[in-house]
PDB file of C-alpha atoms and ligand atoms in Angstrom:
ATOM      1  CA  MET A   1       0.019  -0.029  -0.009  1.00 46.00           C
ATOM      2  CA  SER A   2       1.494   3.172  -1.054  1.00 49.00           C
ATOM      3  CA  GLU A   3      -0.678   5.756   1.030  1.00 76.00           C
ATOM      4  CA  GLU A   4       0.380   6.879   4.389  1.00 86.00           C
ATOM      5  CA  CYS A   5      -1.220   5.002   7.445  1.00 92.00           C
ATOM      6  CA  ARG A   6      -2.192   6.952  10.257  1.00 95.00           C
ATOM      7  CA  PHE A   7      -3.767   4.524  12.558  1.00 96.00           C
ATOM      8  CA  ILE A   8      -4.583   4.270  16.222  1.00 97.00           C
ATOM      9  CA  ILE A   9      -5.134   0.845  18.131  1.00 97.00           C
ATOM     10  CA  PHE A  10      -7.373   1.266  20.934  1.00 96.00           C
ATOM     11  CA  GLY A  11      -8.587  -1.120  23.935  1.00 95.00           C
ATOM     12  CA  PRO A  12      -8.194  -1.932  27.488  1.00 94.00           C
ATOM     13  CA  PRO A  13      -4.986  -3.433  29.081  1.00 91.00           C
ATOM     14  CA  ALA A  14      -4.297  -7.054  27.530  1.00 88.00           C
ATOM     15  CA  ALA A  15      -6.827  -6.483  24.692  1.00 93.00           C
ATOM     16  CA  GLY A  16      -4.180  -7.760  22.521  1.00 91.00           C
ATOM     17  CA  LYS A  17      -2.994  -4.469  21.118  1.00 92.00           C
ATOM     18  CA  GLY A  18       0.770  -5.468  21.009  1.00 88.00           C
ATOM     19  CA  THR A  19       0.041  -8.700  19.450  1.00 88.00           C
ATOM     20  CA  GLN A  20      -2.086  -7.028  16.682  1.00 95.00           C
ATOM     21  CA  SER A  21       0.135  -4.048  16.295  1.00 94.00           C
ATOM     22  CA  LYS A  22       2.807  -6.423  15.208  1.00 92.00           C
ATOM     23  CA  ASN A  23       0.629  -7.822  12.400  1.00 95.00           C
ATOM     24  CA  ILE A  24      -0.644  -4.267  11.312  1.00 96.00           C
ATOM     25  CA  VAL A  25       2.773  -2.683  10.981  1.00 95.00           C
ATOM     26  CA  GLU A  26       4.083  -5.719   9.081  1.00 94.00           C
ATOM     27  CA  ASN A  27       1.343  -5.664   6.686  1.00 94.00           C
ATOM     28  CA  PHE A  28       0.705  -2.000   6.194  1.00 93.00           C
ATOM     29  CA  LYS A  29       4.342  -0.888   6.389  1.00 93.00           C
ATOM     30  CA  CYS A  30       4.091   1.733   9.056  1.00 94.00           C
ATOM     31  CA  VAL A  31       6.069   2.484  12.345  1.00 96.00           C
ATOM     32  CA  HIS A  32       4.784   1.083  15.613  1.00 95.00           C
ATOM     33  CA  LEU A  33       4.800   3.936  18.158  1.00 96.00           C
ATOM     34  CA  SER A  34       3.969   2.307  21.363  1.00 94.00           C
ATOM     35  CA  THR A  35       3.851   4.696  24.264  1.00 95.00           C
ATOM     36  CA  GLY A  36       4.212   1.851  26.774  1.00 91.00           C
ATOM     37  CA  ASP A  37       7.527   0.794  25.090  1.00 89.00           C
ATOM     38  CA  LEU A  38       8.761   4.342  24.700  1.00 92.00           C
ATOM     39  CA  LEU A  39       8.220   5.013  28.278  1.00 94.00           C
ATOM     40  CA  ARG A  40       9.737   1.791  29.443  1.00 91.00           C
ATOM     41  CA  GLN A  41      12.695   2.407  27.365  1.00 90.00           C
ATOM     42  CA  ALA A  42      13.025   5.888  29.103  1.00 93.00           C
ATOM     43  CA  VAL A  43      12.737   4.432  32.455  1.00 93.00           C
ATOM     44  CA  GLN A  44      15.559   1.775  31.637  1.00 91.00           C
ATOM     45  CA  GLU A  45      17.846   4.634  30.274  1.00 94.00           C
ATOM     46  CA  GLU A  46      17.000   6.947  33.331  1.00 95.00           C
ATOM     47  CA  THR A  47      16.258   9.735  30.937  1.00 95.00           C
ATOM     48  CA  GLU A  48      14.300  12.821  32.609  1.00 95.00           C
ATOM     49  CA  VAL A  49      10.945  11.444  31.052  1.00 95.00           C
ATOM     50  CA  GLY A  50      11.705   8.084  32.613  1.00 95.00           C
ATOM     51  CA  LYS A  51      12.365   9.538  35.948  1.00 95.00           C
ATOM     52  CA  GLN A  52       8.972  11.352  35.799  1.00 94.00           C
ATOM     53  CA  ALA A  53       7.113   8.326  34.535  1.00 95.00           C
ATOM     54  CA  LYS A  54       8.507   5.481  36.672  1.00 93.00           C
ATOM     55  CA  GLU A  55       6.260   5.748  39.836  1.00 91.00           C
ATOM     56  CA  PHE A  56       3.072   6.289  37.796  1.00 93.00           C
ATOM     57  CA  MET A  57       3.764   3.130  35.647  1.00 90.00           C
ATOM     58  CA  ASN A  58       4.605   0.995  38.587  1.00 86.00           C
ATOM     59  CA  LYS A  59       1.207   1.829  39.957  1.00 83.00           C
ATOM     60  CA  GLY A  60      -0.702   1.310  36.981  1.00 80.00           C
ATOM     61  CA  ASP A  61      -1.363   4.942  36.931  1.00 87.00           C
ATOM     62  CA  LEU A  62      -1.541   7.135  33.790  1.00 91.00           C
ATOM     63  CA  VAL A  63       1.844   9.367  33.263  1.00 95.00           C
ATOM     64  CA  PRO A  64       0.661  13.042  33.363  1.00 96.00           C
ATOM     65  CA  ASP A  65      -0.223  14.427  29.916  1.00 96.00           C
ATOM     66  CA  GLU A  66       2.355  17.061  29.945  1.00 95.00           C
ATOM     67  CA  VAL A  67       4.979  14.358  29.830  1.00 95.00           C
ATOM     68  CA  ILE A  68       3.593  11.884  27.218  1.00 97.00           C
ATOM     69  CA  ILE A  69       1.992  14.415  24.761  1.00 97.00           C
ATOM     70  CA  GLY A  70       5.569  15.881  24.265  1.00 94.00           C
ATOM     71  CA  VAL A  71       7.037  12.393  23.615  1.00 93.00           C
ATOM     72  CA  VAL A  72       4.409  11.411  21.145  1.00 96.00           C
ATOM     73  CA  ILE A  73       4.406  14.796  19.162  1.00 96.00           C
ATOM     74  CA  ASP A  74       8.373  14.544  19.172  1.00 93.00           C
ATOM     75  CA  ALA A  75       8.185  11.178  17.607  1.00 94.00           C
ATOM     76  CA  LEU A  76       5.559  12.168  14.997  1.00 96.00           C
ATOM     77  CA  LYS A  77       7.810  15.009  13.770  1.00 95.00           C
ATOM     78  CA  LYS A  78      10.316  12.631  12.508  1.00 94.00           C
ATOM     79  CA  PRO A  79       9.961  12.148   8.806  1.00 93.00           C
ATOM     80  CA  GLN A  80      10.507   8.382   9.218  1.00 94.00           C
ATOM     81  CA  ASN A  81       7.469   8.267  11.450  1.00 94.00           C
ATOM     82  CA  SER A  82       4.855   9.687   8.827  1.00 94.00           C
ATOM     83  CA  SER A  83       3.110   6.476   8.567  1.00 95.00           C
ATOM     84  CA  PHE A  84       2.380   5.239  12.017  1.00 97.00           C
ATOM     85  CA  LEU A  85       0.293   2.999  14.239  1.00 97.00           C
ATOM     86  CA  LEU A  86      -0.222   4.632  17.630  1.00 97.00           C
ATOM     87  CA  ASP A  87      -0.410   1.933  20.455  1.00 96.00           C
ATOM     88  CA  GLY A  88      -1.306   3.120  23.933  1.00 94.00           C
ATOM     89  CA  PHE A  89      -1.973   6.661  22.827  1.00 97.00           C
ATOM     90  CA  PRO A  90      -3.975   8.798  23.334  1.00 97.00           C
ATOM     91  CA  ARG A  91      -5.422   7.664  26.770  1.00 95.00           C
ATOM     92  CA  SER A  92      -6.924  10.741  27.907  1.00 96.00           C
ATOM     93  CA  LEU A  93      -9.235  13.398  26.420  1.00 96.00           C
ATOM     94  CA  GLY A  94      -6.474  16.011  26.726  1.00 96.00           C
ATOM     95  CA  GLN A  95      -3.996  13.526  24.823  1.00 97.00           C
ATOM     96  CA  ALA A  96      -6.805  13.120  22.111  1.00 97.00           C
ATOM     97  CA  GLU A  97      -7.331  16.644  21.745  1.00 96.00           C
ATOM     98  CA  ALA A  98      -3.581  17.512  21.478  1.00 97.00           C
ATOM     99  CA  LEU A  99      -3.177  14.754  18.970  1.00 97.00           C
ATOM    100  CA  SER A 100      -6.067  15.576  16.852  1.00 96.00           C
ATOM    101  CA  LYS A 101      -5.083  19.313  16.798  1.00 96.00           C
ATOM    102  CA  TYR A 102      -1.406  18.519  15.861  1.00 96.00           C
ATOM    103  CA  LEU A 103      -2.586  16.188  13.151  1.00 96.00           C
ATOM    104  CA  ASN A 104      -5.295  18.488  11.622  1.00 94.00           C
ATOM    105  CA  GLU A 105      -2.760  21.421  11.675  1.00 95.00           C
ATOM    106  CA  ASN A 106      -0.362  19.377   9.785  1.00 94.00           C
ATOM    107  CA  GLY A 107      -3.099  18.291   7.095  1.00 94.00           C
ATOM    108  CA  THR A 108      -2.615  14.648   8.137  1.00 93.00           C
ATOM    109  CA  PRO A 109      -5.647  13.443  10.092  1.00 92.00           C
ATOM    110  CA  LEU A 110      -5.988   9.981  11.313  1.00 93.00           C
ATOM    111  CA  ASN A 111      -7.431   7.442   8.902  1.00 91.00           C
ATOM    112  CA  ALA A 112      -8.391   4.682  11.373  1.00 95.00           C
ATOM    113  CA  VAL A 113      -8.897   3.958  14.850  1.00 96.00           C
ATOM    114  CA  VAL A 114      -9.109   0.077  15.508  1.00 97.00           C
ATOM    115  CA  ASN A 115     -11.233  -0.631  18.771  1.00 97.00           C
ATOM    116  CA  LEU A 116     -10.536  -3.931  20.275  1.00 97.00           C
ATOM    117  CA  ASN A 117     -13.414  -4.898  22.413  1.00 96.00           C
ATOM    118  CA  VAL A 118     -12.681  -7.568  25.201  1.00 95.00           C
ATOM    119  CA  PRO A 119     -14.926  -8.226  28.255  1.00 92.00           C
ATOM    120  CA  GLU A 120     -13.221  -7.442  31.524  1.00 88.00           C
ATOM    121  CA  ASP A 121     -13.420 -10.742  33.062  1.00 85.00           C
ATOM    122  CA  VAL A 122     -11.313 -12.092  30.360  1.00 91.00           C
ATOM    123  CA  LEU A 123      -8.630  -9.482  30.846  1.00 91.00           C
ATOM    124  CA  GLU A 124      -7.245 -10.539  34.288  1.00 89.00           C
ATOM    125  CA  GLU A 125      -6.397 -14.042  33.175  1.00 89.00           C
ATOM    126  CA  ARG A 126      -4.718 -12.768  30.235  1.00 90.00           C
ATOM    127  CA  ILE A 127      -2.636 -10.231  31.959  1.00 90.00           C
ATOM    128  CA  CYS A 128      -1.479 -12.278  34.945  1.00 91.00           C
ATOM    129  CA  GLY A 129      -0.263 -15.080  32.596  1.00 93.00           C
ATOM    130  CA  ARG A 130       1.446 -12.590  30.233  1.00 92.00           C
ATOM    131  CA  ARG A 131       5.292 -13.023  29.816  1.00 94.00           C
ATOM    132  CA  ILE A 132       7.499 -10.728  27.522  1.00 93.00           C
ATOM    133  CA  HIS A 133      10.846 -10.904  25.844  1.00 93.00           C
ATOM    134  CA  LYS A 134      11.956  -7.508  26.754  1.00 87.00           C
ATOM    135  CA  PRO A 135      14.457  -6.764  23.877  1.00 88.00           C
ATOM    136  CA  SER A 136      12.114  -7.667  21.175  1.00 86.00           C
ATOM    137  CA  GLY A 137       8.749  -7.150  22.764  1.00 82.00           C
ATOM    138  CA  ARG A 138       7.584 -10.730  21.952  1.00 86.00           C
ATOM    139  CA  SER A 139       4.568 -11.578  23.893  1.00 87.00           C
ATOM    140  CA  TYR A 140       3.530 -15.114  25.352  1.00 91.00           C
ATOM    141  CA  HIS A 141       0.966 -16.351  27.621  1.00 91.00           C
ATOM    142  CA  VAL A 142       1.626 -19.308  30.147  1.00 94.00           C
ATOM    143  CA  LYS A 143      -1.542 -20.882  29.206  1.00 90.00           C
ATOM    144  CA  PHE A 144      -2.826 -19.484  25.641  1.00 87.00           C
ATOM    145  CA  ASN A 145       0.556 -18.978  23.869  1.00 89.00           C
ATOM    146  CA  PRO A 146       3.213 -20.839  26.028  1.00 95.00           C
ATOM    147  CA  PRO A 147       6.943 -20.521  24.734  1.00 97.00           C
ATOM    148  CA  LYS A 148       8.394 -23.752  23.498  1.00 97.00           C
ATOM    149  CA  VAL A 149      10.583 -23.851  26.664  1.00 97.00           C
ATOM    150  CA  GLU A 150       9.171 -22.523  29.942  1.00 96.00           C
ATOM    151  CA  GLY A 151      10.555 -18.946  30.726  1.00 96.00           C
ATOM    152  CA  LYS A 152      12.452 -18.650  27.611  1.00 97.00           C
ATOM    153  CA  ASP A 153      12.110 -16.702  24.244  1.00 97.00           C
ATOM    154  CA  ASP A 154      11.470 -19.101  21.260  1.00 97.00           C
ATOM    155  CA  LYS A 155      13.853 -17.161  19.059  1.00 96.00           C
ATOM    156  CA  THR A 156      16.753 -16.389  21.312  1.00 97.00           C
ATOM    157  CA  GLY A 157      16.396 -18.709  24.379  1.00 97.00           C
ATOM    158  CA  GLU A 158      16.733 -15.556  26.486  1.00 97.00           C
ATOM    159  CA  ASP A 159      14.746 -15.186  29.864  1.00 97.00           C
ATOM    160  CA  LEU A 160      11.124 -13.890  29.690  1.00 97.00           C
ATOM    161  CA  ILE A 161       9.912 -11.481  32.104  1.00 95.00           C
ATOM    162  CA  GLN A 162       6.557 -10.579  33.746  1.00 94.00           C
ATOM    163  CA  ARG A 163       6.016  -6.732  33.674  1.00 88.00           C
ATOM    164  CA  ALA A 164       6.014  -5.006  37.112  1.00 85.00           C
ATOM    165  CA  ASP A 165       2.326  -3.832  36.334  1.00 84.00           C
ATOM    166  CA  ASP A 166       0.988  -7.144  34.974  1.00 89.00           C
ATOM    167  CA  THR A 167      -0.690  -8.173  38.177  1.00 88.00           C
ATOM    168  CA  ALA A 168      -4.084  -8.578  39.476  1.00 87.00           C
ATOM    169  CA  GLU A 169      -3.749  -5.611  41.712  1.00 87.00           C
ATOM    170  CA  ALA A 170      -2.218  -3.202  39.143  1.00 85.00           C
ATOM    171  CA  LEU A 171      -4.846  -4.352  36.612  1.00 88.00           C
ATOM    172  CA  LYS A 172      -7.603  -3.004  38.915  1.00 89.00           C
ATOM    173  CA  THR A 173      -6.009   0.618  38.969  1.00 89.00           C
ATOM    174  CA  ARG A 174      -5.403   0.323  35.099  1.00 89.00           C
ATOM    175  CA  LEU A 175      -9.008  -0.818  34.258  1.00 91.00           C
ATOM    176  CA  ALA A 176     -10.386   1.862  36.745  1.00 92.00           C
ATOM    177  CA  ASN A 177      -8.132   4.365  34.676  1.00 90.00           C
ATOM    178  CA  PHE A 178      -9.131   3.000  31.348  1.00 93.00           C
ATOM    179  CA  ASN A 179     -12.896   3.429  32.083  1.00 94.00           C
ATOM    180  CA  ALA A 180     -12.632   6.726  33.637  1.00 95.00           C
ATOM    181  CA  GLN A 181      -9.949   8.270  31.658  1.00 93.00           C
ATOM    182  CA  THR A 182      -9.600   6.501  28.322  1.00 94.00           C
ATOM    183  CA  MET A 183     -12.918   5.480  27.093  1.00 95.00           C
ATOM    184  CA  PRO A 184     -13.799   9.186  26.548  1.00 96.00           C
ATOM    185  CA  VAL A 185     -11.210   8.995  23.883  1.00 96.00           C
ATOM    186  CA  LEU A 186     -13.225   6.588  21.861  1.00 96.00           C
ATOM    187  CA  GLU A 187     -16.388   9.022  22.366  1.00 96.00           C
ATOM    188  CA  PHE A 188     -14.255  11.820  21.051  1.00 96.00           C
ATOM    189  CA  PHE A 189     -13.104  10.034  17.875  1.00 96.00           C
ATOM    190  CA  LYS A 190     -16.697   8.784  17.365  1.00 95.00           C
ATOM    191  CA  ASN A 191     -17.876  12.263  17.383  1.00 95.00           C
ATOM    192  CA  VAL A 192     -15.031  13.955  15.202  1.00 93.00           C
ATOM    193  CA  GLN A 193     -14.326  11.187  12.813  1.00 91.00           C
ATOM    194  CA  PRO A 194     -17.109   8.454  13.014  1.00 92.00           C
ATOM    195  CA  ASN A 195     -16.175   6.638  10.061  1.00 91.00           C
ATOM    196  CA  SER A 196     -12.645   6.044  10.993  1.00 92.00           C
ATOM    197  CA  ILE A 197     -13.676   3.640  13.809  1.00 95.00           C
ATOM    198  CA  LEU A 198     -13.207  -0.081  13.118  1.00 96.00           C
ATOM    199  CA  GLU A 199     -15.043  -1.917  15.826  1.00 97.00           C
ATOM    200  CA  ILE A 200     -13.275  -5.497  16.366  1.00 97.00           C
ATOM    201  CA  ASP A 201     -14.381  -8.413  18.663  1.00 97.00           C
ATOM    202  CA  GLY A 202     -11.169  -9.073  20.530  1.00 96.00           C
ATOM    203  CA  ASN A 203     -12.441 -12.186  22.197  1.00 95.00           C
ATOM    204  CA  LYS A 204     -11.610 -14.666  19.452  1.00 93.00           C
ATOM    205  CA  GLU A 205      -8.716 -16.607  18.280  1.00 90.00           C
ATOM    206  CA  MET A 206      -5.587 -14.313  17.432  1.00 89.00           C
ATOM    207  CA  ASP A 207      -5.683 -15.389  13.764  1.00 94.00           C
ATOM    208  CA  GLN A 208      -9.309 -14.572  13.502  1.00 96.00           C
ATOM    209  CA  ILE A 209      -8.963 -11.223  15.011  1.00 97.00           C
ATOM    210  CA  TRP A 210      -6.184 -10.336  12.638  1.00 97.00           C
ATOM    211  CA  ASN A 211      -8.178 -11.490   9.799  1.00 97.00           C
ATOM    212  CA  ASP A 212     -10.901  -9.067  10.846  1.00 97.00           C
ATOM    213  CA  ILE A 213      -8.727  -6.124  11.446  1.00 97.00           C
ATOM    214  CA  ASN A 214      -7.003  -6.831   7.993  1.00 97.00           C
ATOM    215  CA  ASP A 215     -10.282  -7.008   6.233  1.00 96.00           C
ATOM    216  CA  GLY A 216     -11.477  -3.842   8.019  1.00 95.00           C
ATOM    217  CA  LEU A 217      -8.687  -1.792   7.301  1.00 94.00           C
ATOM    218  CA  GLU A 218      -8.276  -2.845   3.621  1.00 91.00           C
ATOM    219  CA  THR A 219     -11.933  -1.859   3.164  1.00 86.00           C
ATOM    220  CA  LYS A 220     -11.484   1.496   4.578  1.00 78.00           C
ATOM    221  CA  PHE A 221      -8.774   2.199   2.152  1.00 67.00           C
ATOM    222  CA  LYS A 222     -10.690   0.688  -0.829  1.00 63.00           C
ATOM    223  CA  GLU A 223     -13.730   2.953   0.080  1.00 66.00           C
ATOM    224  CA  LYS A 224     -11.070   5.920   0.112  1.00 59.00           C
ATOM    225  CA  SER A 225      -9.678   5.149  -3.124  1.00 51.00           C
ATOM    226  CA  ASN A 226     -13.248   4.829  -4.625  1.00 55.00           C
ATOM    227  CA  SER A 227     -14.373   8.222  -3.325  1.00 48.00           C
ATOM    228  CA  ALA A 228     -13.558  11.897  -4.424  1.00 38.00           C
ATOM    229  CA  PRO A 229     -10.058  12.907  -4.546  1.00 37.00           C
ATOM    230  CA  ALA A 230      -8.352  13.773  -1.092  1.00 35.00           C
ATOM    231  CA  THR A 231      -8.453  17.373  -0.154  1.00 32.00           C
ATOM    232  CA  ASN A 232      -5.778  17.038   2.481  1.00 31.00           C
ATOM    233  CA  VAL A 233      -6.739  20.128   4.456  1.00 29.00           C
ATOM    234  CA  ALA A 234      -6.986  20.563   8.217  1.00 29.00           C
ATOM    235  CA  CYS A 235     -10.659  19.645   9.038  1.00 29.00           C
ATOM    236  CA  GLU A 236     -12.100  18.487  12.107  1.00 33.00           C
ATOM    237  CA  ASN A 237     -14.399  16.012  10.454  1.00 30.00           C
ATOM    238  CA  CYS A 238     -12.130  14.581   7.627  1.00 29.00           C
ATOM    239  CA  VAL A 239     -12.383  11.016   7.917  1.00 29.00           C
ATOM    240  CA  ILE A 240      -9.474  10.085   5.558  1.00 29.00           C
ATOM    241  CA  SER A 241      -6.982  12.746   4.468  1.00 27.00           C
TER     242      SER A 241
HETATM  243  P1  AMP B   1       1.232  -0.302  28.110  1.00 78.93           P
HETATM  244  O1  AMP B   1       2.491  -0.796  27.839  1.00 78.93           O
HETATM  245  O2  AMP B   1       0.586   0.613  26.939  1.00 78.93           O
HETATM  246  O3  AMP B   1       0.194  -0.944  29.105  1.00 78.93           O
HETATM  247  O4  AMP B   1       1.773   1.107  29.073  1.00 78.93           O
HETATM  248  C1  AMP B   1       2.325   0.820  30.399  1.00 78.93           C
HETATM  249  C2  AMP B   1       2.233   2.085  31.239  1.00 78.93           C
HETATM  250  O5  AMP B   1       2.718   3.247  30.592  1.00 78.93           O
HETATM  251  C3  AMP B   1       0.786   2.450  31.528  1.00 78.93           C
HETATM  252  O6  AMP B   1       0.049   1.797  32.627  1.00 78.93           O
HETATM  253  C4  AMP B   1       0.939   3.958  31.938  1.00 78.93           C
HETATM  254  O7  AMP B   1       1.508   4.077  33.251  1.00 78.93           O
HETATM  255  C5  AMP B   1       1.964   4.350  30.966  1.00 78.93           C
HETATM  256  N1  AMP B   1       1.448   4.858  29.758  1.00 78.93           N
HETATM  257  C6  AMP B   1       1.635   4.429  28.461  1.00 78.93           C
HETATM  258  N2  AMP B   1       0.917   5.163  27.367  1.00 78.93           N
HETATM  259  C7  AMP B   1       0.632   6.251  28.240  1.00 78.93           C
HETATM  260  C8  AMP B   1      -0.353   7.290  27.876  1.00 78.93           C
HETATM  261  N3  AMP B   1      -0.644   7.631  26.598  1.00 78.93           N
HETATM  262  N4  AMP B   1      -0.633   8.248  28.862  1.00 78.93           N
HETATM  263  C9  AMP B   1      -0.159   8.065  30.025  1.00 78.93           C
HETATM  264  N5  AMP B   1       0.533   7.038  30.435  1.00 78.93           N
HETATM  265  C10 AMP B   1       0.785   6.014  29.484  1.00 78.93           C
END
């Protein structure tokens, strides 16, 4: 696909955003911008942003808007990130408004918001069994997607880790934050870009979910190429630039 992708993947913690993001970026040739990954890297490197973010992250709380918005806008300004998939951002109304303003002023509005729907009772089992290979971001699950050797990455044989916030206790805070602060983001995009929302049932087999996402995104781009020429102007209600 030659057009620029400007996608968001949206959903509660452990909805499968990371797994499906890998599929999307591979197929649609866009850059995966995961704010969780960017922040974890900043924490590891002990940068100023990392120091500001660490405590919030460990508790499962949102990092303040002033910190995270700057991180994302800086990333979006890089020419190599002009085709992107945002994963984990925006997570508050303030972030959604800042993102929308920046993209619209730039004449490059979003062209799809993939909304992964997963019931809350499924999320706890998913999150507590999740194991990660930190260097690659590969994700496993002790029951649903176990590594070939327990505790080891399939490709490198290196240790898998459990994220500090992948506990039942932190999940409670993360879900409460999701419902209170992040759900309004979806409403925001439903209002300003209703045709960009792609509703996906995230409580199916991983391959099936990917098929649904792929079909949905392809259809949106087909609709676009069959419609009138793009105007590419800053416009609150533009669905596709
Ligand atoms: P994730 O890997 O997306 O689950 O993010 C891990 C943690 O990073 C979250 O629980 C938050 O503490 C923080 N974080 C990631 N993205 C954002 C965001 N857009 N706004 C605020 N905090 C964030």
